[in-house]
Amino acid sequence: MILFLECVVVCFILLVPCVVAIANGIHNAAFLYEPTVQRRVIEMGLITRKRLDRNRLIFRATALPVLIAFILWAVYGINGARGFWQPFWQIYALAMAEGLFDRFFIDWYWVGHTRAWTIPGTEDLKPYIPRKTLVAKWLIVLVGNPILSAALAGIMLLVLKGNGMP
């Protein structure tokens, strides 16, 4: 039950930066779109390249570290996982929850089937997530998540053993 709640929190941690990014105008989150959309938004004068790059940096510097910190805290601090395999499976479950939430809710539904992510003047560039990008995102979820989970579990195993913890 606790792992399920942690999965919900992980999804929420991903959702909040997306909501914040679009709160003051969807053009402010254009860094999440393909380069063609980004160029169009800049050409239309909705945002500058400098501002777009700043928004991207803020998003990446906050969302990813918070997500990873929560996952490690949940697995090791709350759940008390030790060794390699127990933390690996828990990290993997949380990473998959985040990845599937991102692919299905954010990408497929929110971006693909609502107007919330439509930037006026770029409708001709839809779908905003073309097939090639979608395939890459799915590869990250299906191949990258197990690798990331193993890397984090391995690093934490070394860190905890180095600190004399079981």
Tab-separated table of C-alpha atoms in Angstrom:
chain	number	residue	atom	x	y	z
A	1	MET	CA	0.000	0.000	0.000
A	2	ILE	CA	2.789	2.436	0.884
A	3	LEU	CA	4.515	1.856	-2.468
A	4	PHE	CA	1.253	2.679	-4.244
A	5	LEU	CA	1.003	5.972	-2.343
A	6	GLU	CA	4.628	6.727	-3.193
A	7	CYS	CA	3.809	6.123	-6.875
A	8	VAL	CA	0.998	8.675	-6.602
A	9	VAL	CA	3.399	11.176	-5.026
A	10	VAL	CA	5.957	10.599	-7.802
A	11	CYS	CA	3.279	11.361	-10.408
A	12	PHE	CA	2.301	14.486	-8.491
A	13	ILE	CA	5.958	15.579	-8.358
A	14	LEU	CA	6.023	15.343	-12.172
A	15	LEU	CA	2.671	17.081	-12.595
A	16	VAL	CA	3.396	20.144	-10.446
A	17	PRO	CA	6.314	21.536	-12.499
A	18	CYS	CA	4.244	21.068	-15.672
A	19	VAL	CA	1.342	23.007	-14.171
A	20	VAL	CA	3.689	25.725	-12.926
A	21	ALA	CA	5.425	25.922	-16.318
A	22	ILE	CA	2.178	26.651	-18.173
A	23	ALA	CA	0.497	28.717	-15.431
A	24	ASN	CA	1.545	32.120	-16.797
A	25	GLY	CA	1.087	31.221	-20.449
A	26	ILE	CA	1.724	28.036	-22.363
A	27	HIS	CA	4.455	29.765	-24.394
A	28	ASN	CA	6.569	29.791	-21.222
A	29	ALA	CA	6.738	25.985	-21.437
A	30	ALA	CA	7.698	25.929	-25.115
A	31	PHE	CA	11.039	24.387	-24.095
A	32	LEU	CA	9.112	21.132	-23.651
A	33	TYR	CA	8.123	21.160	-27.342
A	34	GLU	CA	9.958	20.201	-30.499
A	35	PRO	CA	12.488	22.727	-31.922
A	36	THR	CA	10.083	23.702	-34.730
A	37	VAL	CA	7.485	24.800	-32.180
A	38	GLN	CA	10.120	26.607	-30.139
A	39	ARG	CA	11.306	28.519	-33.223
A	40	ARG	CA	7.744	29.492	-34.121
A	41	VAL	CA	6.997	30.777	-30.614
A	42	ILE	CA	10.183	32.868	-30.687
A	43	GLU	CA	9.421	34.159	-34.212
A	44	MET	CA	5.926	35.149	-33.085
A	45	GLY	CA	7.516	37.179	-30.279
A	46	LEU	CA	5.798	35.247	-27.497
A	47	ILE	CA	9.105	34.525	-25.768
A	48	THR	CA	12.812	35.109	-26.317
A	49	ARG	CA	15.418	32.368	-26.734
A	50	LYS	CA	17.097	33.583	-23.543
A	51	ARG	CA	13.855	33.318	-21.542
A	52	LEU	CA	13.056	29.916	-23.061
A	53	ASP	CA	16.508	28.595	-22.113
A	54	ARG	CA	16.127	30.043	-18.598
A	55	ASN	CA	12.749	28.341	-18.162
A	56	ARG	CA	14.229	25.029	-19.372
A	57	LEU	CA	17.094	25.319	-16.897
A	58	ILE	CA	14.771	26.097	-13.976
A	59	PHE	CA	12.481	23.199	-14.906
A	60	ARG	CA	15.332	20.693	-15.159
A	61	ALA	CA	17.127	21.992	-12.080
A	62	THR	CA	14.037	21.591	-9.919
A	63	ALA	CA	11.891	18.758	-11.297
A	64	LEU	CA	14.494	16.019	-11.756
A	65	PRO	CA	16.430	16.493	-8.487
A	66	VAL	CA	13.196	16.631	-6.458
A	67	LEU	CA	11.930	13.495	-8.190
A	68	ILE	CA	15.147	11.533	-7.604
A	69	ALA	CA	15.461	12.794	-4.010
A	70	PHE	CA	11.912	11.700	-3.216
A	71	ILE	CA	12.437	8.277	-4.803
A	72	LEU	CA	15.607	7.671	-2.783
A	73	TRP	CA	14.023	8.968	0.417
A	74	ALA	CA	10.935	6.794	-0.114
A	75	VAL	CA	12.879	3.625	-0.905
A	76	TYR	CA	15.635	3.945	1.685
A	77	GLY	CA	14.166	6.251	4.322
A	78	ILE	CA	10.489	5.324	4.436
A	79	ASN	CA	10.580	1.724	3.195
A	80	GLY	CA	13.968	0.859	4.722
A	81	ALA	CA	15.115	-1.064	1.644
A	82	ARG	CA	18.687	-2.400	1.754
A	83	GLY	CA	20.957	-4.436	-0.462
A	84	PHE	CA	20.561	-4.223	-4.225
A	85	TRP	CA	17.468	-6.128	-5.371
A	86	GLN	CA	14.909	-4.801	-2.907
A	87	PRO	CA	15.786	-1.132	-3.613
A	88	PHE	CA	16.125	-1.852	-7.342
A	89	TRP	CA	12.539	-3.146	-7.624
A	90	GLN	CA	11.137	-0.288	-5.582
A	91	ILE	CA	13.051	2.364	-7.527
A	92	TYR	CA	11.968	0.645	-10.735
A	93	ALA	CA	8.301	0.631	-9.646
A	94	LEU	CA	8.419	4.347	-8.834
A	95	ALA	CA	10.260	5.185	-12.064
A	96	MET	CA	7.744	3.167	-14.093
A	97	ALA	CA	4.818	4.876	-12.366
A	98	GLU	CA	6.327	8.241	-13.301
A	99	GLY	CA	7.125	7.123	-16.845
A	100	LEU	CA	3.710	5.631	-17.523
A	101	PHE	CA	1.981	8.674	-16.018
A	102	ASP	CA	4.080	10.906	-18.264
A	103	ARG	CA	3.409	8.847	-21.413
A	104	PHE	CA	-0.303	8.224	-20.881
A	105	PHE	CA	-1.652	11.144	-18.876
A	106	ILE	CA	0.644	14.001	-19.791
A	107	ASP	CA	1.706	13.135	-23.348
A	108	TRP	CA	-1.251	11.182	-24.701
A	109	TYR	CA	-4.156	12.790	-22.871
A	110	TRP	CA	-3.168	16.256	-21.613
A	111	VAL	CA	-0.956	17.316	-24.526
A	112	GLY	CA	-2.609	15.228	-27.221
A	113	HIS	CA	-6.308	15.467	-26.403
A	114	THR	CA	-6.885	18.765	-24.589
A	115	ARG	CA	-6.299	22.389	-25.521
A	116	ALA	CA	-4.249	23.094	-22.393
A	117	TRP	CA	-0.952	22.677	-24.269
A	118	THR	CA	-2.005	24.333	-27.539
A	119	ILE	CA	0.064	27.398	-28.318
A	120	PRO	CA	-1.999	29.715	-30.543
A	121	GLY	CA	-0.308	30.078	-33.917
A	122	THR	CA	1.360	26.656	-33.790
A	123	GLU	CA	-1.640	24.423	-34.416
A	124	ASP	CA	-0.266	23.504	-37.847
A	125	LEU	CA	2.738	21.915	-36.109
A	126	LYS	CA	0.601	19.328	-34.316
A	127	PRO	CA	0.953	16.685	-33.168
A	128	TYR	CA	3.307	18.345	-30.719
A	129	ILE	CA	4.832	14.967	-29.934
A	130	PRO	CA	5.721	13.393	-33.301
A	131	ARG	CA	6.133	9.635	-33.692
A	132	LYS	CA	9.946	9.728	-33.569
A	133	THR	CA	9.927	11.620	-30.258
A	134	LEU	CA	7.204	9.368	-28.875
A	135	VAL	CA	9.255	6.264	-29.704
A	136	ALA	CA	12.293	7.809	-27.996
A	137	LYS	CA	10.231	8.620	-24.910
A	138	TRP	CA	8.906	5.057	-24.737
A	139	LEU	CA	12.457	3.700	-25.083
A	140	ILE	CA	13.490	5.837	-22.139
A	141	VAL	CA	10.636	4.391	-20.075
A	142	LEU	CA	11.123	0.773	-21.128
A	143	VAL	CA	14.927	0.630	-21.402
A	144	GLY	CA	16.190	3.666	-19.524
A	145	ASN	CA	14.179	3.156	-16.355
A	146	PRO	CA	15.625	-0.283	-15.548
A	147	ILE	CA	19.132	1.026	-16.212
A	148	LEU	CA	18.550	4.122	-14.062
A	149	SER	CA	17.028	1.982	-11.311
A	150	ALA	CA	20.010	-0.376	-11.317
A	151	ALA	CA	22.447	2.547	-11.303
A	152	LEU	CA	20.726	4.263	-8.372
A	153	ALA	CA	20.433	0.998	-6.405
A	154	GLY	CA	24.111	0.232	-7.094
A	155	ILE	CA	25.296	3.691	-6.095
A	156	MET	CA	23.225	3.625	-2.925
A	157	LEU	CA	24.523	0.145	-2.090
A	158	LEU	CA	28.087	1.476	-2.268
A	159	VAL	CA	27.228	4.633	-0.323
A	160	LEU	CA	25.411	2.771	2.444
A	161	LYS	CA	28.132	0.096	2.738
A	162	GLY	CA	30.760	2.841	2.838
A	163	ASN	CA	28.916	4.364	5.777
A	164	GLY	CA	28.787	1.047	7.621
A	165	MET	CA	25.080	0.481	7.075
A	166	PRO	CA	23.739	-3.000	6.218
